[in-house]
Tab-separated table of C-alpha atoms and ligand atoms in Angstrom:
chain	number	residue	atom	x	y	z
A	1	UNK	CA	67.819	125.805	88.471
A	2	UNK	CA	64.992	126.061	85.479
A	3	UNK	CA	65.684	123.355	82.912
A	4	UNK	CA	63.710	123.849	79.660
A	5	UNK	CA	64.896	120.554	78.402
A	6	UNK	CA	63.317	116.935	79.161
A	7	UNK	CA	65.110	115.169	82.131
A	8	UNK	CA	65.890	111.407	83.218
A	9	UNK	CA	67.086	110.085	86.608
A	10	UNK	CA	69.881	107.555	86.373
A	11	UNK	CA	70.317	105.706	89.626
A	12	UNK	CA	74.007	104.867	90.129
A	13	UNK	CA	75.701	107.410	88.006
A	14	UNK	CA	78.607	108.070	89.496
A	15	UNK	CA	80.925	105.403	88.199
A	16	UNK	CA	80.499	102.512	85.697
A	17	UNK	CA	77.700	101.666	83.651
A	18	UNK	CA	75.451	104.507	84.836
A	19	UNK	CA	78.573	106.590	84.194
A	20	UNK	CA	78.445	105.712	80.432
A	21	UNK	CA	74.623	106.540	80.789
A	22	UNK	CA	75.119	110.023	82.141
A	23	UNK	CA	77.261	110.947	79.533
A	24	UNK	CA	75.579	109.588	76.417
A	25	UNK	CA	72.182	110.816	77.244
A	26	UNK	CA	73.705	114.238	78.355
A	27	UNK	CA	75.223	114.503	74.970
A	28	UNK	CA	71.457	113.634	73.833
A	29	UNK	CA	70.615	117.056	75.328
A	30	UNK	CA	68.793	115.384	78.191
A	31	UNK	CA	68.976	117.157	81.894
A	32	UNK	CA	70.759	114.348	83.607
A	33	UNK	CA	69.854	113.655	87.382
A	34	UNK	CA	72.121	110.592	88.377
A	35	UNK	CA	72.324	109.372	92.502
A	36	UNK	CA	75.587	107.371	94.038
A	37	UNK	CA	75.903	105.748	97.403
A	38	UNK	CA	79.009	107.298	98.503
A	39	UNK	CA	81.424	108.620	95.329
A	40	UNK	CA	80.795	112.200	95.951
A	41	UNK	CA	83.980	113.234	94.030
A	42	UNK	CA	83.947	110.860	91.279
A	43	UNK	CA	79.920	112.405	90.737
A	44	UNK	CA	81.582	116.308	91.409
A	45	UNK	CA	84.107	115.448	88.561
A	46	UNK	CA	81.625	113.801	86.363
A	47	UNK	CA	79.118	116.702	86.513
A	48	UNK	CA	82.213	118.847	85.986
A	49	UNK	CA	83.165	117.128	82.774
A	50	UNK	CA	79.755	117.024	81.408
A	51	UNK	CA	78.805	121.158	82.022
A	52	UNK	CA	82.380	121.754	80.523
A	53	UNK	CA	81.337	120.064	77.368
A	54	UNK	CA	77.786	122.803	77.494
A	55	UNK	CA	75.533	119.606	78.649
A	56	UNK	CA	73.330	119.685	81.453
A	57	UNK	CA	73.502	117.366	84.729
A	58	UNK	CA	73.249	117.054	88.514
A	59	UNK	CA	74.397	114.441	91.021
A	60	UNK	CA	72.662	113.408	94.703
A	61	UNK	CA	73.803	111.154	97.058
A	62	UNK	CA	70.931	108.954	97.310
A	63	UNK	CA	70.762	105.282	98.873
A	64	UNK	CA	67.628	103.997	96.325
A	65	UNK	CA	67.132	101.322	98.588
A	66	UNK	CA	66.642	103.745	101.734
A	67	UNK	CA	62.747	104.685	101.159
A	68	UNK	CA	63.248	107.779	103.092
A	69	UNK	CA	65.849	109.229	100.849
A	70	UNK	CA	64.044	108.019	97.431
A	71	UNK	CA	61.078	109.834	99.328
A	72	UNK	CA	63.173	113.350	99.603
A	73	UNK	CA	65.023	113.111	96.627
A	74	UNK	CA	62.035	112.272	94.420
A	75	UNK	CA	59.543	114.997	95.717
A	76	UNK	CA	62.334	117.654	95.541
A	77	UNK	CA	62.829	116.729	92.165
A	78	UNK	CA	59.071	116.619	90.402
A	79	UNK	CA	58.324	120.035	92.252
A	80	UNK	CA	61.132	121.463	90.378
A	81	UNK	CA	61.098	119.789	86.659
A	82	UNK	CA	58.075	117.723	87.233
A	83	UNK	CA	58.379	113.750	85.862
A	84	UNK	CA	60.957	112.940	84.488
A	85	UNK	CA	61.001	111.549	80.941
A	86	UNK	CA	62.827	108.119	81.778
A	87	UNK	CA	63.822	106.211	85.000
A	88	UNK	CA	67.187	104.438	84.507
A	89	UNK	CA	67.204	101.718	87.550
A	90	UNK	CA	70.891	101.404	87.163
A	91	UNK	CA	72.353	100.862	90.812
A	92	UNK	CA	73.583	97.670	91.595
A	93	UNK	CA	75.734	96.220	93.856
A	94	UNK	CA	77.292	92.144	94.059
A	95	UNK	CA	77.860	90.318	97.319
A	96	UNK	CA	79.096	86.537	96.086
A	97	UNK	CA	78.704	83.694	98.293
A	98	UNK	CA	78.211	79.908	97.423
A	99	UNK	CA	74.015	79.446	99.160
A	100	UNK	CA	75.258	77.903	102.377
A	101	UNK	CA	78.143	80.364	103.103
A	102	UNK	CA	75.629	83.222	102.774
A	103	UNK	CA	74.708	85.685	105.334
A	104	UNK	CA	71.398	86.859	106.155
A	105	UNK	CA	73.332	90.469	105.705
A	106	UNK	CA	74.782	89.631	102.411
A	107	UNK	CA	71.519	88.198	100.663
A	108	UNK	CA	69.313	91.270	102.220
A	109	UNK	CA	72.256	93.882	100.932
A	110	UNK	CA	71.875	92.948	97.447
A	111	UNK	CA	67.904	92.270	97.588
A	112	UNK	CA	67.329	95.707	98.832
A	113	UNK	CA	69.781	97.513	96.676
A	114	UNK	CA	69.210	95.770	93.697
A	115	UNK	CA	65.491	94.826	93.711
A	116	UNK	CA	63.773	97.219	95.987
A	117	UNK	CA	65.065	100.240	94.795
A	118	UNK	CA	63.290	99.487	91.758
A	119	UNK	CA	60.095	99.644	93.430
A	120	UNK	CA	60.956	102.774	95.465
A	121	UNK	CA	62.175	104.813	92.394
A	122	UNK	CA	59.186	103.832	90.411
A	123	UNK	CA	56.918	104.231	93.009
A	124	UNK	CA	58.172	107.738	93.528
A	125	UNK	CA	58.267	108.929	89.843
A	126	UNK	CA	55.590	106.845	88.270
A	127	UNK	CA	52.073	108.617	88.800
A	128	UNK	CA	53.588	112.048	87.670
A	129	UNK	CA	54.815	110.296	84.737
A	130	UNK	CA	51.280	108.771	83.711
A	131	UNK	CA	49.994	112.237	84.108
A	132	UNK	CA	52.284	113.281	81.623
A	133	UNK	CA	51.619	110.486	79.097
A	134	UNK	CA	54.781	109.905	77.509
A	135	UNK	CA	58.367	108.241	79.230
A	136	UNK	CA	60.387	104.944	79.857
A	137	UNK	CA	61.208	102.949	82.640
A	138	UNK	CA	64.562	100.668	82.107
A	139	UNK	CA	65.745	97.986	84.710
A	140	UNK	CA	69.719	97.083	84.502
A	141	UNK	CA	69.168	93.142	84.913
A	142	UNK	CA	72.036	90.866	83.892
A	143	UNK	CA	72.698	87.338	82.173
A	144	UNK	CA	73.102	86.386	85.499
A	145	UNK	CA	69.381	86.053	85.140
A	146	UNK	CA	69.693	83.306	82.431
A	147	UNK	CA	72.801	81.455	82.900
A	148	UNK	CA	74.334	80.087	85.977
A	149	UNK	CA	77.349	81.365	87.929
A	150	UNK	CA	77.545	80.208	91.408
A	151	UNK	CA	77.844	82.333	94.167
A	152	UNK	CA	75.697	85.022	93.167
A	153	UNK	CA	72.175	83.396	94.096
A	154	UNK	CA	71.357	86.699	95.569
A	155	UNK	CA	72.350	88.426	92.472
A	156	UNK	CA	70.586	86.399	90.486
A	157	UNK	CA	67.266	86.435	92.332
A	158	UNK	CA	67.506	90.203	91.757
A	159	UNK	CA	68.224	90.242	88.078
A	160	UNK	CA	65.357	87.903	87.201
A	161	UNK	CA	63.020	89.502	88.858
A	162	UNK	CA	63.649	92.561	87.243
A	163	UNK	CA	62.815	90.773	83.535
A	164	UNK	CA	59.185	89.779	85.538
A	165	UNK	CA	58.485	93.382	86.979
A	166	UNK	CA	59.166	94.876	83.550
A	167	UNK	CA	56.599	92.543	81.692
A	168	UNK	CA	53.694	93.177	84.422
A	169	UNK	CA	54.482	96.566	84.582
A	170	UNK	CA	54.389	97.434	80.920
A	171	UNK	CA	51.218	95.718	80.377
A	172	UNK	CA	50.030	97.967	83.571
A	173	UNK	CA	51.390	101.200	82.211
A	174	UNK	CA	51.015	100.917	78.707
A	175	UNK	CA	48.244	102.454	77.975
A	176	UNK	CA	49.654	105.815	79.515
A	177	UNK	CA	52.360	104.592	76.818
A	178	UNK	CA	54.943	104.857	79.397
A	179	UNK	CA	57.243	102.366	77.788
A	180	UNK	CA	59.126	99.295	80.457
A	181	UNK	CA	62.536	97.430	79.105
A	182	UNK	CA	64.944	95.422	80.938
A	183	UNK	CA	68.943	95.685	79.663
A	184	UNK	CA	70.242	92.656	80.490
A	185	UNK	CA	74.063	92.948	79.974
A	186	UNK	CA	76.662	90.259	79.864
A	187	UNK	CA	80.991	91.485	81.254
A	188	UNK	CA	81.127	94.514	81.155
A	189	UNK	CA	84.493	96.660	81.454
A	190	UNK	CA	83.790	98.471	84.998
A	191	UNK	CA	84.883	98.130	88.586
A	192	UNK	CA	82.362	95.789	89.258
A	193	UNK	CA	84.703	92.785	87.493
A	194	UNK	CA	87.629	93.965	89.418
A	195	UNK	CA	86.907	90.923	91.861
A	196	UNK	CA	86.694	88.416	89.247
A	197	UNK	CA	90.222	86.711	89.099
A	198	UNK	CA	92.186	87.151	86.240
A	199	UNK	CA	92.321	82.791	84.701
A	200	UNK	CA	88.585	83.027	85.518
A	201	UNK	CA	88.507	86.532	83.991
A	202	UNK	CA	89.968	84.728	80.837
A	203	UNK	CA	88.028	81.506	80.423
A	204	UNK	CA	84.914	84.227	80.773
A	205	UNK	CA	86.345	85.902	78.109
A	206	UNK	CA	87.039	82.627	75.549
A	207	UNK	CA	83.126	82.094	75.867
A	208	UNK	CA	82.736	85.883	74.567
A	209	UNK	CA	82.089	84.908	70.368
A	210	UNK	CA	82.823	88.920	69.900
A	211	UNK	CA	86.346	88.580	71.947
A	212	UNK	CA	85.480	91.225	74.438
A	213	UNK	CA	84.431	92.589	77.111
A	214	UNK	CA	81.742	95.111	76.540
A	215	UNK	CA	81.974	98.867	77.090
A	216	UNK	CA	79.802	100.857	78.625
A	217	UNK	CA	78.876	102.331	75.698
A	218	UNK	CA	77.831	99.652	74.228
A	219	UNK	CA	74.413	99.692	76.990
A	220	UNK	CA	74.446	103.212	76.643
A	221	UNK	CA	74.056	103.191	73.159
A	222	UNK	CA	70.977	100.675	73.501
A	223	UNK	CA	69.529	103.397	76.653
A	224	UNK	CA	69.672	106.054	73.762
A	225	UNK	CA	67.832	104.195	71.221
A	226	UNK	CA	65.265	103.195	73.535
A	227	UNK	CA	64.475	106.578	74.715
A	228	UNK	CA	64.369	107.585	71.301
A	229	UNK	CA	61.592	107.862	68.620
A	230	UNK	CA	63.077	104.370	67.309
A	231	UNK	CA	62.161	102.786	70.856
A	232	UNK	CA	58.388	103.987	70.993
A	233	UNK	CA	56.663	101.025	69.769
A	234	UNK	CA	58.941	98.178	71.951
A	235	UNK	CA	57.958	97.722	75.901
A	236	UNK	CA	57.647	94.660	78.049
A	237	UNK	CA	61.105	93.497	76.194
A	238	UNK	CA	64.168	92.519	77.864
A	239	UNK	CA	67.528	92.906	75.608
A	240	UNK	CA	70.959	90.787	76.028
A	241	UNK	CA	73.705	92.413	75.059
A	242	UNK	CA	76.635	89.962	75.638
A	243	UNK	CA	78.708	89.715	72.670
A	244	UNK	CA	77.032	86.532	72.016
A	245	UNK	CA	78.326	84.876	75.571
A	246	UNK	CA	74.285	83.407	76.025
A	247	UNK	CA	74.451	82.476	71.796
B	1	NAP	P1	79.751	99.700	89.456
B	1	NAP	O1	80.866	100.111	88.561
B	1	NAP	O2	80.069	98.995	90.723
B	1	NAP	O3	78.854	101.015	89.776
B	1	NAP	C1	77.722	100.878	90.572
B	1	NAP	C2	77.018	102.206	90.689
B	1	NAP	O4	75.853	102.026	91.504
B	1	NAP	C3	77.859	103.273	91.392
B	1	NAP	O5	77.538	104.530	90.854
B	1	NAP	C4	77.392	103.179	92.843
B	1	NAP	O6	77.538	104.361	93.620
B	1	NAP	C5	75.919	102.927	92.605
B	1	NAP	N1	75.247	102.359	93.767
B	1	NAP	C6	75.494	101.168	94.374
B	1	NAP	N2	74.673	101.012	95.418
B	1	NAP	C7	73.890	102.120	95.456
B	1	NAP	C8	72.844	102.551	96.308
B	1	NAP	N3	72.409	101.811	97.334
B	1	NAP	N4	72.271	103.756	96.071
B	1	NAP	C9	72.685	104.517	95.042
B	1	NAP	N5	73.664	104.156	94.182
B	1	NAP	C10	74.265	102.983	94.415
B	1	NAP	O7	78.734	98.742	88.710
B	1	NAP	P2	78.482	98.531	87.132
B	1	NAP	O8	79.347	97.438	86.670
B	1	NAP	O9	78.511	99.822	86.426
B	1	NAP	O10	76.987	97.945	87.166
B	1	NAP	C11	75.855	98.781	86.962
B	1	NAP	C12	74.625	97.897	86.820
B	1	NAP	O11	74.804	96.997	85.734
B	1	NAP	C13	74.362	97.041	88.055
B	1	NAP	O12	72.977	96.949	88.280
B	1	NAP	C14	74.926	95.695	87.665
B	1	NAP	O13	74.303	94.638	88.347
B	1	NAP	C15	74.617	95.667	86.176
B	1	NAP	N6	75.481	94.760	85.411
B	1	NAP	C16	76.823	94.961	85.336
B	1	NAP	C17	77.608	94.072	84.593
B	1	NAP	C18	79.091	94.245	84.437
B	1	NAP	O14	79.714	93.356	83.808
B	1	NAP	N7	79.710	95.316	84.910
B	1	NAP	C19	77.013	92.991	83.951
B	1	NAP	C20	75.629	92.813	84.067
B	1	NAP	C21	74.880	93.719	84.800
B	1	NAP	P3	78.921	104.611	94.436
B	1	NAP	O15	79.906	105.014	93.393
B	1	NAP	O16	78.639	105.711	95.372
B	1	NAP	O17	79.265	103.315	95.097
């Protein structure tokens, strides 16, 4: 497929957040390229959706935290559309366990596919993308990074070190003015609450000052603006958008 339009890779598009992604920067007239672990038919039905509408997209199944497949994916990729304009490191996964009920399994699962997939996708994409001289990098981080909830220590180790790869890396890209931002959002309407009992669900909620949840447009909305003229002067920068739950 020839593309004459400027593309961005959204890891974890399938469902969710990156789901909300997909679609709003599709409707932005970007060529979306989104990966998924395992949701082939929710990504089939997605891409679907979005080519009915006369928007562009594609799906892969990609593990980002399997080097090999970030390898394949990303090389196939640049040699047919070249770098990509923006890297949405989306993908995320949550394995809760108070510290000393923890497996070794459980903290490595979310490490890997929540922190080193970050360094595989930008490793892959990056140094076609400071060729070109123009693009943005965005990490999905969390509050989780700022304010306590036990039982995710591995989760939170992951989301605060995303808010310290984006500040080195922007001062270490900037000049190419490739432009690095962290999203750090706080509940968010997708699957990934669906473990969260419902009383806990609702004292979570009573701490919300906007009395909601978010929606996933509300990130997406942020994505767009960031990628957009209005976003070329802010890098290094990590955004909450919580309803005021961290206020
Ligand atoms: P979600 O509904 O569970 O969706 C997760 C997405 O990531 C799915 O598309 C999933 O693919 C994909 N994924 C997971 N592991 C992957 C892997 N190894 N390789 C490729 N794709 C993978 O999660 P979400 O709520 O949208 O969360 C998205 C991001 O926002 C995460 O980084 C999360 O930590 C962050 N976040 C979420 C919230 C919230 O309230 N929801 C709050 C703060 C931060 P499959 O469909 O194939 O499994």
């Amino acid at each position: 497929m020839n593309i004459s339009i400027p593309w961005v890779f959204v890891s974890g598009g399938s469902r969710g957040i990156g789901k909300g992604i997909v679609k709003m920067l599709a409707t932005q007239n970007y060529h979306v390229v989104f990966t998924y672990k395992s949701s082939t038919s929710e990504a089939q039905i997605l891409c679907q959706e979005i080519k009915q509408q006369g928007y562009s997209c594609e799906g892969h199944q990609c593990n980002v935290s399997n080097a090999e497949e970030v390898s394949v994916l990303s090389a196939k990729l640049i040699s047919q559309y070249g770098p990509p304009y923006a890297i949405i490191n989306n993908a995320g996964i949550t394995q809760d366990a108070l510290l000393i009920n923890m497996t070794e399994e459980e903290w490595h699962n979310v490490i890997s596919t929540n922190l080193s997939s970050v360094y595989l996708v930008n490793h892959a994409f990056l140094p076609e993308m400071l060729t070109a001289g123009d693009g943005c990098i965005i990490h999905m981080s969390s509050v989780t990074a700022f304010k306590a909830n036990s039982g995710q220590v591995n989760y939170a180790a992951t989301k605060a070190a995303m808010i310290g790869i984006t500040r080195s890396l922007a001062v270490e890209v900037g000049r190419f003015n490739i432009r690095v931002n962290t999203i750090a959002p706080g509940l968010i309407d997708t699957e990934m609450l669906d473990h969260i009992p419902s009383p806990h669900k609702k004292k979570l909620l009573s701490n919300i000052p906007l009395g909601r949840l978010g929606a996933v447009e509300d990130i997406a909305l942020t994505i767009n603006f960031l990628l957009s003229p209005g976003g070329c002067y802010i890098t290094g920068q990590t955004f909450v958008i919580d309803g005021g739950m961290t206020a």
